Coordinates of C-alpha atoms and ligand atoms in Angstrom, one line a residue:
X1 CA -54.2 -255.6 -8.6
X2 CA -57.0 -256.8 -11.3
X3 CA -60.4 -257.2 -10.2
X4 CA -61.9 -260.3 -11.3
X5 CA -65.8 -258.9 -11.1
X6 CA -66.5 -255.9 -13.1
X7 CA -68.2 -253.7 -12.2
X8 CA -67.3 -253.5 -8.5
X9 CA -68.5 -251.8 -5.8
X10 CA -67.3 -250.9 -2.7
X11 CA -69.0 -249.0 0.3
X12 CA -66.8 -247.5 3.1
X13 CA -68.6 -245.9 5.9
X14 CA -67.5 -244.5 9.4
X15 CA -67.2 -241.6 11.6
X16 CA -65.7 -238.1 11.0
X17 CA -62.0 -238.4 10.1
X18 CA -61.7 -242.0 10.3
X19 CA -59.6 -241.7 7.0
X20 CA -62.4 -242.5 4.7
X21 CA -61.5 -239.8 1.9
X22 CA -57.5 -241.0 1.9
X23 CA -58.1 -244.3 2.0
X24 CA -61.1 -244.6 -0.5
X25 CA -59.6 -242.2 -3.5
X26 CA -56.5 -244.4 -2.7
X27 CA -58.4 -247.6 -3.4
X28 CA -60.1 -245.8 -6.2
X29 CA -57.4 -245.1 -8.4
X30 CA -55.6 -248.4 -7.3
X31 CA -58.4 -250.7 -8.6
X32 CA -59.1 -247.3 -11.4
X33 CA -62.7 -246.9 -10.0
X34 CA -64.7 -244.0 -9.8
X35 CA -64.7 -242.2 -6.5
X36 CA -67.7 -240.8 -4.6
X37 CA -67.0 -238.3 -1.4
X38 CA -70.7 -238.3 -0.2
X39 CA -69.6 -235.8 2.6
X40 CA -69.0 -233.7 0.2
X41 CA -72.4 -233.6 -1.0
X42 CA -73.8 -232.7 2.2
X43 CA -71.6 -230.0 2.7
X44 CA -72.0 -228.2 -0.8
X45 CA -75.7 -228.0 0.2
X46 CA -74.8 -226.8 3.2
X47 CA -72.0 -223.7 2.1
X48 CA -75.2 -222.6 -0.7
X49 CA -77.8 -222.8 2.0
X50 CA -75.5 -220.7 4.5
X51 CA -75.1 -218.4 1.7
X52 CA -78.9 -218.5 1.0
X53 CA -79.5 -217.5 5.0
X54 CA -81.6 -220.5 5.2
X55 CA -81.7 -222.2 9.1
X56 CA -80.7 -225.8 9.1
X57 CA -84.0 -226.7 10.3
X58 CA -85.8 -225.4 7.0
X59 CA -86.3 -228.9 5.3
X60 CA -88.4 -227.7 2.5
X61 CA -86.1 -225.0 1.5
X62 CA -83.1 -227.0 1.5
X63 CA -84.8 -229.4 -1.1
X64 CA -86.1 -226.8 -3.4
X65 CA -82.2 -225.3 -3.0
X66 CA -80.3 -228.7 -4.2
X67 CA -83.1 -229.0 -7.2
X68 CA -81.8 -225.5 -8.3
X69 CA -77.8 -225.7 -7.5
X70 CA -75.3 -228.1 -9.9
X71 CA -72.9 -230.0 -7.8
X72 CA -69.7 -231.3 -9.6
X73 CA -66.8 -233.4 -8.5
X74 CA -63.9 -232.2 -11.5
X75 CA -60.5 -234.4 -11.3
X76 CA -59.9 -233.0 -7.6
X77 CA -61.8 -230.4 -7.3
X78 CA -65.6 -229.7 -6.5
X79 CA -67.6 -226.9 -7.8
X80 CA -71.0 -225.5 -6.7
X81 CA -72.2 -224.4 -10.1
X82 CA -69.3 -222.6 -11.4
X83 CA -67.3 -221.9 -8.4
X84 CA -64.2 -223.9 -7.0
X85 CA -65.3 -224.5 -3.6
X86 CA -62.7 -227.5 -2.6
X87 CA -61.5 -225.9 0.5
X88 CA -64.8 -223.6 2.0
X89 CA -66.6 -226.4 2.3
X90 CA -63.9 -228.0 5.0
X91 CA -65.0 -224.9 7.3
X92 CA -65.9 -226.3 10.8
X93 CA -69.0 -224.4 10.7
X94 CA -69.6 -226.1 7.3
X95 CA -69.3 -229.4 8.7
X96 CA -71.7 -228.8 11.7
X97 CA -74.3 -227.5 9.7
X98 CA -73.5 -230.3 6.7
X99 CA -74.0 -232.5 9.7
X100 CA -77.5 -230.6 10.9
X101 CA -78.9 -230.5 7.5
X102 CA -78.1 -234.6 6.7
X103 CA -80.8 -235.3 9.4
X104 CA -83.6 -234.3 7.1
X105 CA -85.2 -237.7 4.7
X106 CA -86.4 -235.0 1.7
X107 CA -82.8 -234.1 1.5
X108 CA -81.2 -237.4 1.7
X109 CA -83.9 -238.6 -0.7
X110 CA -83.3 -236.0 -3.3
X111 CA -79.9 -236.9 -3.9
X112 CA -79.7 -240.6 -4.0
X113 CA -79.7 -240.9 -7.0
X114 CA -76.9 -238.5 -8.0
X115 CA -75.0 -240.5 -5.7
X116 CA -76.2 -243.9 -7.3
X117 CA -75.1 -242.2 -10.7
X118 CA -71.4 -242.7 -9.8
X119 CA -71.5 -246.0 -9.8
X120 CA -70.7 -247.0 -12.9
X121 CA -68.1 -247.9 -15.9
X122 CA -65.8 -250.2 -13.7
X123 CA -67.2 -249.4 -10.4
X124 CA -66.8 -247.5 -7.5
X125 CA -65.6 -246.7 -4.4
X126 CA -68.0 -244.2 -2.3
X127 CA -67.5 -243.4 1.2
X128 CA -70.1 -241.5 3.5
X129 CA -72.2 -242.3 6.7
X130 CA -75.0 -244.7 4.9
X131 CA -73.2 -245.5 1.7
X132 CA -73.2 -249.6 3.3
X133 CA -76.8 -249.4 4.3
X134 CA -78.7 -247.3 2.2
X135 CA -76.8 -245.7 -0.9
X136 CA -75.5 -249.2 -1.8
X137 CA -76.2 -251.7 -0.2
X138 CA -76.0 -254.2 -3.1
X139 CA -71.7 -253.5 -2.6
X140 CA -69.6 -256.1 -3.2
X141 CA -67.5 -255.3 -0.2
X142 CA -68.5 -253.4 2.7
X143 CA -66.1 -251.3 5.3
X144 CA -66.7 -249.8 8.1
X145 CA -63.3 -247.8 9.2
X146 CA -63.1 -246.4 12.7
X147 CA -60.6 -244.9 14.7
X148 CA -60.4 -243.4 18.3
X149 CA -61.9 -239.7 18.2
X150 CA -58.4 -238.7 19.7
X151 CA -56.7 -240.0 16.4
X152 CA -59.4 -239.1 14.5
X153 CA -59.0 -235.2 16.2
X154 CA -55.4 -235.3 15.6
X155 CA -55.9 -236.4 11.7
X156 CA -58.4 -234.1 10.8
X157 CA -56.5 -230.9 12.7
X158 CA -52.9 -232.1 10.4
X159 CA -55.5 -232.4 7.4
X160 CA -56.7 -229.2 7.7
X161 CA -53.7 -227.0 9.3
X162 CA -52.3 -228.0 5.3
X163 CA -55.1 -226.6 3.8
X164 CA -54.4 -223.3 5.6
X165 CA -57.5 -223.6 7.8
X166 CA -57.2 -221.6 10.8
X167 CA -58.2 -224.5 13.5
X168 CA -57.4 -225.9 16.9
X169 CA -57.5 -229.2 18.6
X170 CA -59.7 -228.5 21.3
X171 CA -62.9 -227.0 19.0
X172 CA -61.7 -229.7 16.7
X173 CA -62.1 -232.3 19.3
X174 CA -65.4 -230.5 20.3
X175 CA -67.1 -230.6 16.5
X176 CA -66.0 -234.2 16.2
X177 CA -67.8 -235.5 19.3
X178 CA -70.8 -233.5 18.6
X179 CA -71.3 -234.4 14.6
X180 CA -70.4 -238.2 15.7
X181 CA -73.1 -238.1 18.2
X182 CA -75.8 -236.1 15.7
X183 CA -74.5 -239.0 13.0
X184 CA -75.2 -241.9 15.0
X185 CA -77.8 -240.9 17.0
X186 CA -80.2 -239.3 14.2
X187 CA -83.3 -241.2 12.9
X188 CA -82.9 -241.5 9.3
X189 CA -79.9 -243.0 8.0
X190 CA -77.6 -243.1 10.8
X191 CA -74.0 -243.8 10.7
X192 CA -74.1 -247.5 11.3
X193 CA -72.5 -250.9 11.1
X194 CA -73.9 -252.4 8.2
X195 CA -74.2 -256.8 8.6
X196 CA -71.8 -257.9 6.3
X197 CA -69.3 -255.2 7.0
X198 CA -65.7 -255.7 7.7
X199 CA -64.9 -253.4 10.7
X200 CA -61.6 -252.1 10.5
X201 CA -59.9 -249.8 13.3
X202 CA -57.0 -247.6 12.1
X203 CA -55.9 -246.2 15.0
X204 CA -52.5 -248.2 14.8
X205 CA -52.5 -248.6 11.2
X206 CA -50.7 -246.5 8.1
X207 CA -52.7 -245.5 5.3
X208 CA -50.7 -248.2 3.2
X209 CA -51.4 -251.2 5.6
X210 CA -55.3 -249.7 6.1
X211 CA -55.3 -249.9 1.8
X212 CA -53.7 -253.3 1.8
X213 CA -56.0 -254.7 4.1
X214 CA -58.7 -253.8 2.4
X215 CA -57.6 -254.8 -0.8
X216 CA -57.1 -258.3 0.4
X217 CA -60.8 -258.7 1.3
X218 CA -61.4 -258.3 -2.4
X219 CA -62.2 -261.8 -3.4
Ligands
LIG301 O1 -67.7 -237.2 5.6 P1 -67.8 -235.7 6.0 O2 -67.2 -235.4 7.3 O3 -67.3 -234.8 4.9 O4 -69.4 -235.5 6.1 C1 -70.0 -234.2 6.5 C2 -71.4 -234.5 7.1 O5 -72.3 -234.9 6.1 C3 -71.4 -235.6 8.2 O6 -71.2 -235.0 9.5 C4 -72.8 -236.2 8.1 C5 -73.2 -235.9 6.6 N1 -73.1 -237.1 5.8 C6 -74.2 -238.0 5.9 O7 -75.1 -237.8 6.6 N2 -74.2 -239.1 5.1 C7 -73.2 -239.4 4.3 N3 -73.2 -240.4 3.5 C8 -72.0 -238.5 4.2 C9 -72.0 -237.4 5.1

């Protein structure tokens, strides 16, 4: 498929394991964007911070952390400084306190524009909780995938059983209720539906038809 607009942007947002990260680096090399995992993000700050002993509640200290820390995102893997950290940060406690920490506005602020910075050559696809409202909201096309937090339990536990992570489905049910409600319900930046997004439930969908789909909205 050939885009038509260049450079093109395109915003996916939704809850935990609503196949965001599949279906976006999909996209991504289909159209040959560059691809943003904003999750990601969140949770490199949060494995350094663990690391540092800080308490999810320390604001200030998380800030001056990410000003001194190097996040990179390297063909698939993602490095804090040096270090390969691709798999530690998919630890459950990782994402709850990823989760805890992406409440705080000095954080979010601080790295907007290292998110903005991926958008450009011919475009990008970024996915994330307020990559339609706040990140980019000047996106060409705006997503909002969901999915049942049964099928999104189920898809994170096959996701992560792969990766070797020592999990099961009633803790992973558990953390998924409880970073969907802390995501929706928090005051800055919540996970929500943006005005112009397309809302698109995946629950009886494949990865292939969820891509399609959203390809054909590109006009
Ligand atoms: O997408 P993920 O599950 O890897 O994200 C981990 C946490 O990071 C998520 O529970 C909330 C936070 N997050 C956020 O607040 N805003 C984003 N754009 C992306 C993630």
């Amino acid at each position: 498929m050939k885009l038509t607009k260049l450079p093109y942007l395109i915003a996916i947002d939704g809850p935990a394991g609503s196949g965001k990260g599949t279906i976006a680096k999909l996209i991504s090399k289909k159209l040959d964007l560059n691809y943003l995992d904003s999750g990601a993000i969140y949770r490199i700050i949060a494995l350094a911070a663990t690391r540092e002993n800080l308490r999810s509640e320390q604001a200030q200290e998380l800030v001056s952390l990410v000003k001194k820390i190097n996040m990179r995102f390297e063909s698939e893997e993602i490095f804090l400084n040096e270090e390969v950290v691709t798999n530690e940060i998919r630890a459950s406690e990782i994402s709850q306190y990823s989760s805890e920490i992406a409440a705080h506005l000095p954080l979010r602020a601080e790295i907007l524009s290292f998110q903005r910075a991926f958008y450009k050559g011919n475009g990008l696809v970024a996915e994330g909780r307020d990559m339609t409202t706040i990140v980019f909201p000047e996106a060409d096309l705006k997503i909002y995938l969901d999915a049942s937090p049964q099928e999104r339990a189920k898809r994170r536990y096959k996701q992560l059983i792969v990766k070797g992570n020592n999990v099961n489905m009633s803790d992973l049910t558990s953390e998924i209720e409880a970073r969907d409600k802390r995501d929706i319900e928090r005051k800055v930046s919540p996970l929500k539906v943006a005005d112009e997004a397309k809302i698109l439930n995946t629950d009886d969908l494949t990865i292939d038809q969820t891509v399609n789909k959203i390809l054909s909205f590109i006009t």
